[in-house]
mmCIF file of C-alpha atoms in Angstrom:
data_model
loop_
_atom_site.group_PDB
_atom_site.id
_atom_site.type_symbol
_atom_site.label_atom_id
_atom_site.label_comp_id
_atom_site.label_asym_id
_atom_site.label_seq_id
_atom_site.Cartn_x
_atom_site.Cartn_y
_atom_site.Cartn_z
ATOM 1 C CA UNK X 1 13.348 13.956 -21.939
ATOM 2 C CA UNK X 2 11.122 12.108 -19.573
ATOM 3 C CA UNK X 3 12.360 10.773 -16.194
ATOM 4 C CA UNK X 4 11.761 7.069 -17.128
ATOM 5 C CA UNK X 5 14.385 7.280 -19.922
ATOM 6 C CA UNK X 6 16.913 8.809 -17.509
ATOM 7 C CA UNK X 7 16.697 6.004 -14.912
ATOM 8 C CA UNK X 8 18.974 3.044 -14.505
ATOM 9 C CA UNK X 9 17.226 -0.236 -13.594
ATOM 10 C CA UNK X 10 18.686 -1.896 -10.516
ATOM 11 C CA UNK X 11 16.037 -4.612 -9.886
ATOM 12 C CA UNK X 12 13.643 -5.814 -12.545
ATOM 13 C CA UNK X 13 10.078 -7.194 -11.764
ATOM 14 C CA UNK X 14 9.157 -10.868 -12.184
ATOM 15 C CA UNK X 15 7.653 -10.570 -15.651
ATOM 16 C CA UNK X 16 6.629 -14.145 -15.933
ATOM 17 C CA UNK X 17 4.477 -13.974 -12.790
ATOM 18 C CA UNK X 18 2.928 -10.627 -13.634
ATOM 19 C CA UNK X 19 2.189 -11.707 -17.271
ATOM 20 C CA UNK X 20 0.580 -14.902 -15.836
ATOM 21 C CA UNK X 21 -1.558 -12.873 -13.410
ATOM 22 C CA UNK X 22 -2.650 -10.542 -16.199
ATOM 23 C CA UNK X 23 -3.591 -13.413 -18.531
ATOM 24 C CA UNK X 24 -5.441 -15.146 -15.746
ATOM 25 C CA UNK X 25 -7.434 -12.001 -14.990
ATOM 26 C CA UNK X 26 -8.272 -11.555 -18.659
ATOM 27 C CA UNK X 27 -9.328 -15.136 -19.201
ATOM 28 C CA UNK X 28 -11.237 -15.381 -15.874
ATOM 29 C CA UNK X 29 -13.279 -12.249 -16.464
ATOM 30 C CA UNK X 30 -13.828 -13.122 -20.168
ATOM 31 C CA UNK X 31 -15.285 -16.453 -19.083
ATOM 32 C CA UNK X 32 -17.496 -14.685 -16.513
ATOM 33 C CA UNK X 33 -18.630 -12.324 -19.239
ATOM 34 C CA UNK X 34 -19.618 -15.144 -21.559
ATOM 35 C CA UNK X 35 -21.529 -16.871 -18.724
ATOM 36 C CA UNK X 36 -23.274 -13.659 -17.785
ATOM 37 C CA UNK X 37 -24.147 -12.931 -21.424
ATOM 38 C CA UNK X 38 -25.760 -16.345 -21.698
ATOM 39 C CA UNK X 39 -27.448 -16.432 -18.308
ATOM 40 C CA UNK X 40 -27.912 -12.834 -17.132
ATOM 41 C CA UNK X 41 -27.520 -9.483 -18.810
ATOM 42 C CA UNK X 42 -25.310 -8.336 -21.620
ATOM 43 C CA UNK X 43 -24.512 -5.108 -19.786
ATOM 44 C CA UNK X 44 -22.949 -7.149 -16.949
ATOM 45 C CA UNK X 45 -20.781 -9.053 -19.422
ATOM 46 C CA UNK X 46 -19.382 -5.847 -20.843
ATOM 47 C CA UNK X 47 -18.488 -4.630 -17.385
ATOM 48 C CA UNK X 48 -16.781 -7.960 -16.574
ATOM 49 C CA UNK X 49 -14.745 -7.790 -19.773
ATOM 50 C CA UNK X 50 -13.767 -4.140 -19.054
ATOM 51 C CA UNK X 51 -12.732 -5.082 -15.504
ATOM 52 C CA UNK X 52 -10.644 -7.992 -16.791
ATOM 53 C CA UNK X 53 -8.991 -5.815 -19.341
ATOM 54 C CA UNK X 54 -8.276 -3.196 -16.648
ATOM 55 C CA UNK X 55 -6.714 -5.847 -14.330
ATOM 56 C CA UNK X 56 -4.618 -7.195 -17.320
ATOM 57 C CA UNK X 57 -3.386 -3.702 -18.086
ATOM 58 C CA UNK X 58 -2.405 -3.235 -14.492
ATOM 59 C CA UNK X 59 -0.271 -6.355 -14.651
ATOM 60 C CA UNK X 60 1.285 -5.287 -17.959
ATOM 61 C CA UNK X 61 2.185 -1.875 -16.519
ATOM 62 C CA UNK X 62 3.712 -3.556 -13.432
ATOM 63 C CA UNK X 63 5.832 -5.676 -15.750
ATOM 64 C CA UNK X 64 7.380 -2.544 -17.214
ATOM 65 C CA UNK X 65 8.292 -0.826 -14.031
ATOM 66 C CA UNK X 66 11.473 -1.826 -12.211
ATOM 67 C CA UNK X 67 11.168 -2.642 -8.489
ATOM 68 C CA UNK X 68 14.338 -0.571 -7.853
ATOM 69 C CA UNK X 69 15.907 2.034 -10.109
ATOM 70 C CA UNK X 70 18.270 4.901 -9.814
ATOM 71 C CA UNK X 71 17.865 8.328 -11.282
ATOM 72 C CA UNK X 72 18.782 11.906 -10.664
ATOM 73 C CA UNK X 73 20.324 11.198 -7.155
ATOM 74 C CA UNK X 74 17.437 9.017 -5.986
ATOM 75 C CA UNK X 75 16.774 5.385 -5.413
ATOM 76 C CA UNK X 76 13.323 4.833 -7.017
ATOM 77 C CA UNK X 77 11.217 2.185 -5.169
ATOM 78 C CA UNK X 78 8.227 0.807 -6.911
ATOM 79 C CA UNK X 79 6.156 -1.451 -4.585
ATOM 80 C CA UNK X 80 2.614 -1.024 -5.705
ATOM 81 C CA UNK X 81 0.073 0.739 -7.825
ATOM 82 C CA UNK X 82 0.933 4.179 -6.492
ATOM 83 C CA UNK X 83 3.595 6.306 -8.005
ATOM 84 C CA UNK X 84 7.163 5.147 -7.340
ATOM 85 C CA UNK X 85 8.787 6.631 -4.280
ATOM 86 C CA UNK X 86 12.062 8.558 -4.725
ATOM 87 C CA UNK X 87 14.514 8.337 -1.841
ATOM 88 C CA UNK X 88 17.697 10.438 -1.769
ATOM 89 C CA UNK X 89 20.565 8.044 -2.420
ATOM 90 C CA UNK X 90 22.466 9.418 0.648
ATOM 91 C CA UNK X 91 19.755 7.882 2.859
ATOM 92 C CA UNK X 92 20.307 4.378 1.472
ATOM 93 C CA UNK X 93 22.870 2.449 3.506
ATOM 94 C CA UNK X 94 22.960 -1.176 2.231
ATOM 95 C CA UNK X 95 21.056 -3.942 0.516
ATOM 96 C CA UNK X 96 20.922 -7.396 2.119
ATOM 97 C CA UNK X 97 19.373 -10.741 1.581
ATOM 98 C CA UNK X 98 16.432 -11.744 3.717
ATOM 99 C CA UNK X 99 13.657 -14.334 4.026
ATOM 100 C CA UNK X 100 9.933 -13.679 4.432
ATOM 101 C CA UNK X 101 6.416 -14.695 3.516
ATOM 102 C CA UNK X 102 5.873 -14.982 -0.201
ATOM 103 C CA UNK X 103 2.326 -13.543 -0.127
ATOM 104 C CA UNK X 104 1.440 -15.496 -3.282
ATOM 105 C CA UNK X 105 -2.199 -16.628 -3.404
ATOM 106 C CA UNK X 106 -1.259 -19.989 -4.739
ATOM 107 C CA UNK X 107 1.122 -20.596 -1.883
ATOM 108 C CA UNK X 108 0.201 -21.604 1.593
ATOM 109 C CA UNK X 109 0.253 -19.073 4.467
ATOM 110 C CA UNK X 110 3.618 -20.388 5.602
ATOM 111 C CA UNK X 111 5.331 -20.303 2.173
ATOM 112 C CA UNK X 112 8.495 -18.232 2.273
ATOM 113 C CA UNK X 113 10.586 -16.576 -0.392
ATOM 114 C CA UNK X 114 13.843 -14.702 -0.567
ATOM 115 C CA UNK X 115 13.612 -10.950 -0.004
ATOM 116 C CA UNK X 116 15.822 -7.974 -0.567
ATOM 117 C CA UNK X 117 16.085 -5.648 2.415
ATOM 118 C CA UNK X 118 17.103 -2.023 1.880
ATOM 119 C CA UNK X 119 18.349 -0.427 5.151
ATOM 120 C CA UNK X 120 17.889 3.312 5.330
ATOM 121 C CA UNK X 121 19.882 5.673 7.472
ATOM 122 C CA UNK X 122 18.643 5.688 11.098
ATOM 123 C CA UNK X 123 18.778 9.465 11.209
ATOM 124 C CA UNK X 124 16.447 9.754 8.200
ATOM 125 C CA UNK X 125 13.256 10.128 10.245
ATOM 126 C CA UNK X 126 11.256 11.176 7.206
ATOM 127 C CA UNK X 127 11.932 7.846 5.516
ATOM 128 C CA UNK X 128 10.935 5.470 8.420
ATOM 129 C CA UNK X 129 7.615 4.312 6.944
ATOM 130 C CA UNK X 130 5.564 4.404 3.761
ATOM 131 C CA UNK X 131 2.441 2.629 2.687
ATOM 132 C CA UNK X 132 3.186 0.055 -0.036
ATOM 133 C CA UNK X 133 1.285 -2.910 -1.556
ATOM 134 C CA UNK X 134 1.786 -5.772 0.994
ATOM 135 C CA UNK X 135 2.010 -8.246 -1.851
ATOM 136 C CA UNK X 136 5.113 -6.592 -3.130
ATOM 137 C CA UNK X 137 6.839 -5.709 0.086
ATOM 138 C CA UNK X 138 6.816 -3.753 3.354
ATOM 139 C CA UNK X 139 8.304 -0.506 4.552
ATOM 140 C CA UNK X 140 8.684 0.137 8.271
ATOM 141 C CA UNK X 141 11.264 1.318 10.810
ATOM 142 C CA UNK X 142 13.568 2.395 8.051
ATOM 143 C CA UNK X 143 13.702 -0.984 6.329
ATOM 144 C CA UNK X 144 12.224 -1.626 2.881
ATOM 145 C CA UNK X 145 11.581 -5.336 2.189
ATOM 146 C CA UNK X 146 10.998 -6.388 -1.399
ATOM 147 C CA UNK X 147 9.366 -9.846 -1.823
ATOM 148 C CA UNK X 148 11.391 -12.109 -4.105
ATOM 149 C CA UNK X 149 8.329 -13.558 -5.779
ATOM 150 C CA UNK X 150 7.564 -10.180 -7.363
ATOM 151 C CA UNK X 151 11.002 -9.345 -8.710
ATOM 152 C CA UNK X 152 13.811 -10.996 -10.818
ATOM 153 C CA UNK X 153 15.361 -14.056 -9.151
ATOM 154 C CA UNK X 154 17.472 -13.014 -6.190
ATOM 155 C CA UNK X 155 20.960 -14.402 -6.359
ATOM 156 C CA UNK X 156 24.225 -13.446 -4.760
ATOM 157 C CA UNK X 157 25.297 -11.744 -7.959
ATOM 158 C CA UNK X 158 22.159 -9.478 -7.786
ATOM 159 C CA UNK X 159 22.910 -8.512 -4.220
ATOM 160 C CA UNK X 160 26.526 -7.794 -5.090
ATOM 161 C CA UNK X 161 25.520 -5.676 -8.104
ATOM 162 C CA UNK X 162 23.103 -3.696 -5.906
ATOM 163 C CA UNK X 163 25.699 -2.906 -3.223
ATOM 164 C CA UNK X 164 28.495 -2.254 -5.814
ATOM 165 C CA UNK X 165 26.329 0.177 -7.724
ATOM 166 C CA UNK X 166 25.241 1.876 -4.494
ATOM 167 C CA UNK X 167 28.790 2.492 -3.522
ATOM 168 C CA UNK X 168 29.752 3.661 -7.024
ATOM 169 C CA UNK X 169 26.857 6.148 -7.200
ATOM 170 C CA UNK X 170 27.517 7.530 -3.735
ATOM 171 C CA UNK X 171 31.199 7.963 -4.509
ATOM 172 C CA UNK X 172 30.400 9.729 -7.829
ATOM 173 C CA UNK X 173 27.982 12.056 -6.092
ATOM 174 C CA UNK X 174 30.492 12.869 -3.338
ATOM 175 C CA UNK X 175 33.234 13.619 -5.909
ATOM 176 C CA UNK X 176 30.825 15.807 -7.893
ATOM 177 C CA UNK X 177 30.255 17.815 -4.696
#
């Protein structure tokens, strides 16, 4: 059985935004391909279509991957094109609501969005920093920030579910020994 099937989704991606980005890429590069076919070289148009398809596929794959999941004793954090990062659940202390830059290209530089902040144990030196896609979030000094524009709508219920499930999972693991 693969590891994807054994995970529990805790925070879904913003599918509408990612589908929109994928469709935009596909249409934009298709239009460039038509123009290059007409004005330039057919080879360039094929490359532009291929690039547009690749970008659309990236968006589609990002739609399928949860931002946060739980599986096999680990919080699985997916903040970019690289493989998701698996953090031992014992290192995760709490989830809380934050506010930060949206990092959306259509927004102004000062546009803000809700964020989810994951606080990791201070003693977990190995988990202080990871490189992630800055559009999706940030990870520094033991805090993981997930930008709300790139995940499901952040409401109080979502925050409550995250923290409740964290406590339940940690309690189950402690009882299991």
